[in-house]
Short mmCIF file of C-alpha atoms and ligand atoms in Angstrom, two decimals:
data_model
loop_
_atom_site.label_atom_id
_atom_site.label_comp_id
_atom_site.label_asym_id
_atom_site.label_seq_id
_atom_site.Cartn_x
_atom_site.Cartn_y
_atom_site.Cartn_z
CA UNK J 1 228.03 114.60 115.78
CA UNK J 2 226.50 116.62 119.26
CA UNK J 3 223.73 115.48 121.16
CA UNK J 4 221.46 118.84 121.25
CA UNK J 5 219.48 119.49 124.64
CA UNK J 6 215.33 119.33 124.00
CA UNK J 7 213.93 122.32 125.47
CA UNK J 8 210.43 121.13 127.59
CA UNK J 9 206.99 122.77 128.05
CA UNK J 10 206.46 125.56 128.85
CA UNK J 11 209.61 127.07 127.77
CA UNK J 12 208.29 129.71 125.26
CA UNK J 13 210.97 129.20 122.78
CA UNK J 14 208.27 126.06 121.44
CA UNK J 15 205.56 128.50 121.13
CA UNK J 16 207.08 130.52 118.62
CA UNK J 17 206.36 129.73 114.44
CA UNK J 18 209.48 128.32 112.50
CA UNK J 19 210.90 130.17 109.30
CA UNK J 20 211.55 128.29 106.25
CA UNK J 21 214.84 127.31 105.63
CA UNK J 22 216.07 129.20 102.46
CA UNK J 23 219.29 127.31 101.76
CA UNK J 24 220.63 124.06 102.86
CA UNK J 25 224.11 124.42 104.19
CA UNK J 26 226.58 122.07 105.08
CA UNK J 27 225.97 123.69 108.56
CA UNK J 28 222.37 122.71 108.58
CA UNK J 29 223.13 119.55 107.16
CA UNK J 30 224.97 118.58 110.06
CA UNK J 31 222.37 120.01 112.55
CA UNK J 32 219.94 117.80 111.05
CA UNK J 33 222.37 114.76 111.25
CA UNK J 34 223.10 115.82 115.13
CA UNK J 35 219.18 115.94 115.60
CA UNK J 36 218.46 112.33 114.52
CA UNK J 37 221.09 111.41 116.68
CA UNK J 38 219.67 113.74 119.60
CA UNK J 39 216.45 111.53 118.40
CA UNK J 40 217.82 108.26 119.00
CA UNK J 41 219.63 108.93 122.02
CA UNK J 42 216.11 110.15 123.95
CA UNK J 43 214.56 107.09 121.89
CA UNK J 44 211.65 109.29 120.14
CA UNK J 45 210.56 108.75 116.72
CA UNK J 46 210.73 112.40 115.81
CA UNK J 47 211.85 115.60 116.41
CA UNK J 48 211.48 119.25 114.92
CA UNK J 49 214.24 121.94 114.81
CA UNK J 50 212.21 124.34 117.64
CA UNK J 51 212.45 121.66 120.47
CA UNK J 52 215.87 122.01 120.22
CA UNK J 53 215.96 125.55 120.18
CA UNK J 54 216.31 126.28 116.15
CA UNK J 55 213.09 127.95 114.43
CA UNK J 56 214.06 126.38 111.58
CA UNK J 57 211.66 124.35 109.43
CA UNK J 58 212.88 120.74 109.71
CA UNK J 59 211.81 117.89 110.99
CA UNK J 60 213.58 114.02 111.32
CA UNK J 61 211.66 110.80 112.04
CA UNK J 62 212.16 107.50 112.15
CA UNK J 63 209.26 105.72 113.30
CA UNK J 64 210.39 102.05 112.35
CA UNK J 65 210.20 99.84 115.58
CA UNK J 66 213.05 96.88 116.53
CA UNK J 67 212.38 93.80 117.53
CA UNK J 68 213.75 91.65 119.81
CA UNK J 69 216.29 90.28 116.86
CA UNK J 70 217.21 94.19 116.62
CA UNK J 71 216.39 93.82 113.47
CA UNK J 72 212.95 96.43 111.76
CA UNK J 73 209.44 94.85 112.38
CA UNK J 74 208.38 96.07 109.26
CA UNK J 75 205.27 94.11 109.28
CA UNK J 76 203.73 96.15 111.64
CA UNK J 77 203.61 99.28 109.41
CA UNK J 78 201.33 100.44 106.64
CA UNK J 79 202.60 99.46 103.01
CA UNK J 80 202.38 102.94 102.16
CA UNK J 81 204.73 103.29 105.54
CA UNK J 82 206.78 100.97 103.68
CA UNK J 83 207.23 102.30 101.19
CA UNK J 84 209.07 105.44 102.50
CA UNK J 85 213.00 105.22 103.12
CA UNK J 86 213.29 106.17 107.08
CA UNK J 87 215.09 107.84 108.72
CA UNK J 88 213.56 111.19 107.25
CA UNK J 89 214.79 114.40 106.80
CA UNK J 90 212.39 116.84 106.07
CA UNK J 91 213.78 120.78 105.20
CA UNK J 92 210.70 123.04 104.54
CA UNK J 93 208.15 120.48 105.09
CA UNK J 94 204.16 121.05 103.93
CA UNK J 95 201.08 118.97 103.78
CA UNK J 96 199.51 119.23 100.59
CA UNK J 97 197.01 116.98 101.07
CA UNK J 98 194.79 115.24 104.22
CA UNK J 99 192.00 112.69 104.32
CA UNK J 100 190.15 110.34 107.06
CA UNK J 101 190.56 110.54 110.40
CA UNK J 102 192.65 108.32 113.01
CA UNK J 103 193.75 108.24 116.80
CA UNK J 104 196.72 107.71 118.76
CA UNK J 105 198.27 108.03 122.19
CA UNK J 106 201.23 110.21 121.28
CA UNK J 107 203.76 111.45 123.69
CA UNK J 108 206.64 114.32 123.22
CA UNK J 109 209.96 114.83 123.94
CA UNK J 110 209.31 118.28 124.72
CA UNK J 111 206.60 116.77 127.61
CA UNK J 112 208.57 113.53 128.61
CA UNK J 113 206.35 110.84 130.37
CA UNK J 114 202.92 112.57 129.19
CA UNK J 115 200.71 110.59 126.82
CA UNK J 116 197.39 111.22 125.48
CA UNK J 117 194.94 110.19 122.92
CA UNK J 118 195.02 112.82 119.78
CA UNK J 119 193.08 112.95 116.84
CA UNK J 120 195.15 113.07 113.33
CA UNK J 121 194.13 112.98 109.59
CA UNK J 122 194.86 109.19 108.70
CA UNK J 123 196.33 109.91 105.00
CA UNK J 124 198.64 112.70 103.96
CA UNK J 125 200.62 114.12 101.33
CA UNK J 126 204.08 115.72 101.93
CA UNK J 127 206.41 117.55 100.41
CA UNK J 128 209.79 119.03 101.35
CA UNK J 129 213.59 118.97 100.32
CA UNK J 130 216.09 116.30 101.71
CA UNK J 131 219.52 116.96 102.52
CA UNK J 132 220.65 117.43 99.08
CA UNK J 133 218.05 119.88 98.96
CA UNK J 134 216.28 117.83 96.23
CA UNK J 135 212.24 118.05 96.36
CA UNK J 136 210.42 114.55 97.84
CA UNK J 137 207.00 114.17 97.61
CA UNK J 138 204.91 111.06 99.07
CA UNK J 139 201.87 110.20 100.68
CA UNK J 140 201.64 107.78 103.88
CA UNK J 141 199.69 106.98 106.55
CA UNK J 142 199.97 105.00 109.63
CA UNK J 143 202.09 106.06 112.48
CA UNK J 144 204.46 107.92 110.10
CA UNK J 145 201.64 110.13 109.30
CA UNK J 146 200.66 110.90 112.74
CA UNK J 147 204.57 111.33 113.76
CA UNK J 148 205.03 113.88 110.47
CA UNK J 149 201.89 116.00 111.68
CA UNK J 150 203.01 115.96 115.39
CA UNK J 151 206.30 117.10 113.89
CA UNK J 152 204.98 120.26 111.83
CA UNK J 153 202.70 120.99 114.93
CA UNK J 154 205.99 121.99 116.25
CA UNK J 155 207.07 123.84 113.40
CA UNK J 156 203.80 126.27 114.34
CA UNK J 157 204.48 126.44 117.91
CA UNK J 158 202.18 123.90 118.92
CA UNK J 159 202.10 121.14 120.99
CA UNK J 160 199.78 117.83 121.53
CA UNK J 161 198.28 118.93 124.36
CA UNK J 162 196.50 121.99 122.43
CA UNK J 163 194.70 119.32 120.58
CA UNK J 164 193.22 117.94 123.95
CA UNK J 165 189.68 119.21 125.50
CA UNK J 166 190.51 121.92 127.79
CA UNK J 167 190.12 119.63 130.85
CA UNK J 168 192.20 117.15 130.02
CA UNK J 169 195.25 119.77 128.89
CA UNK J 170 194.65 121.78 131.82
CA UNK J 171 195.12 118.86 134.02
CA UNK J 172 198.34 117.69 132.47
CA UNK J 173 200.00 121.53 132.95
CA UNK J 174 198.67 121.21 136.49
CA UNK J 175 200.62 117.86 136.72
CA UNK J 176 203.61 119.49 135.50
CA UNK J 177 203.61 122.64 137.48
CA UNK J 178 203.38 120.65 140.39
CA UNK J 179 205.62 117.49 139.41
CA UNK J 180 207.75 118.22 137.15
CA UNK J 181 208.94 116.11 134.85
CA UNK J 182 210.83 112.56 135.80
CA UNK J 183 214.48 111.50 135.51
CA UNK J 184 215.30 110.47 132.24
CA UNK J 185 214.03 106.73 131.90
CA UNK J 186 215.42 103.64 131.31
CA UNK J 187 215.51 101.90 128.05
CA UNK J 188 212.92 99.48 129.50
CA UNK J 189 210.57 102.00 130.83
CA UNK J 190 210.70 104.32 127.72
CA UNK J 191 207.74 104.27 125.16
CA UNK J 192 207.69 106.23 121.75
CA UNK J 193 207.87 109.98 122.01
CA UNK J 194 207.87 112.58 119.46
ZN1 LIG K 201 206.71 116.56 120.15
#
């Protein structure tokens, strides 16, 4: 296992659209593995193969939340959240189906301490291969919906803050170019980012 480095806006390597993967290898099997640990370590709930510098399509996400028991609050997500085994793996992933519409303030690993409200389709369908390169197929909705369509955002070169007006993206970059980005955070201070 290697923690990967997360490349940050606006390097242009995120901008660019990510290939399908056309086998899984062993080799890809165990980028994917060092990803989720990548993941954890930064304490997001997902991550896609470009913001670490890969234009692969792949994504991993784990959006279950701990409680103070360290054990999963998994009351607080959707039974169709539930119902899908997390963390996720997702080679190749597509949505084949979107409905209703739903808002959330999501954040990014690739724009650490930047969060916004961004509208997402509230029900999905995906598809994709896991590890064994088998095909899964579900539908969800909930925060694991929002995380998976943050996730293949990524996977087209874009970013959260293209889904913003104008004004309020242009003042973020402005923020940026003139700040920077903070110090990685403590566990405290740290909030979900994708
Ligand atoms: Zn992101």
């Amino acid at each position: 296992m290697a923690l990967l480095e997360v490349l940050k806006f606006p390097d242009p390597r995120l901008r660019k659209v990510s290939q399908p993967v056309d086998k899984i290898t062993d080799e890809l099997v165990q980028f994917s593995n060092d990803m989720l640990e990548t993941m954890y370590d930064f304490k997001g709930i997902g991550l896609a193969a470009p913001q670490v510098g890969r234009l692969d399509r792949l994504l991993v996400i784990d959006t279950r939340q701990k409680g103070d028991d360290d054990r999963y609050k998994l009351d607080d997500m959707t039974e169709l959240e539930q119902k899908v085994e997390q963390p996720l793996i997702v080679f190749n992933p597509e949505i084949t189906f979107k409905e209703g519409k739903t808002t959330y303030d999501e954040g990014c690993l690739s724009i650490p301490s930047y969060y916004e409200t961004v509208e997402r389709f509230e029900l999905i369908e995906l598809e994709g291969l896991n590890q064994k390169g088998e095909k899964i197929k579900f539908k969800t909705d909930g925060l694991l919906s929002i995380c998976i369509q943050h996730e293949i955002d990524h996977l087209d070169g874009k970013l959260f803050i293209d889904r913003l007006s104008v004004i309020k993206s242009g003042r973020i970059k402005k923020q940026i170019k003139k700040h920077g980005y903070p110090e990685r955070k403590t566990e405290q201070e740290s909030e979900s980012e994708q």
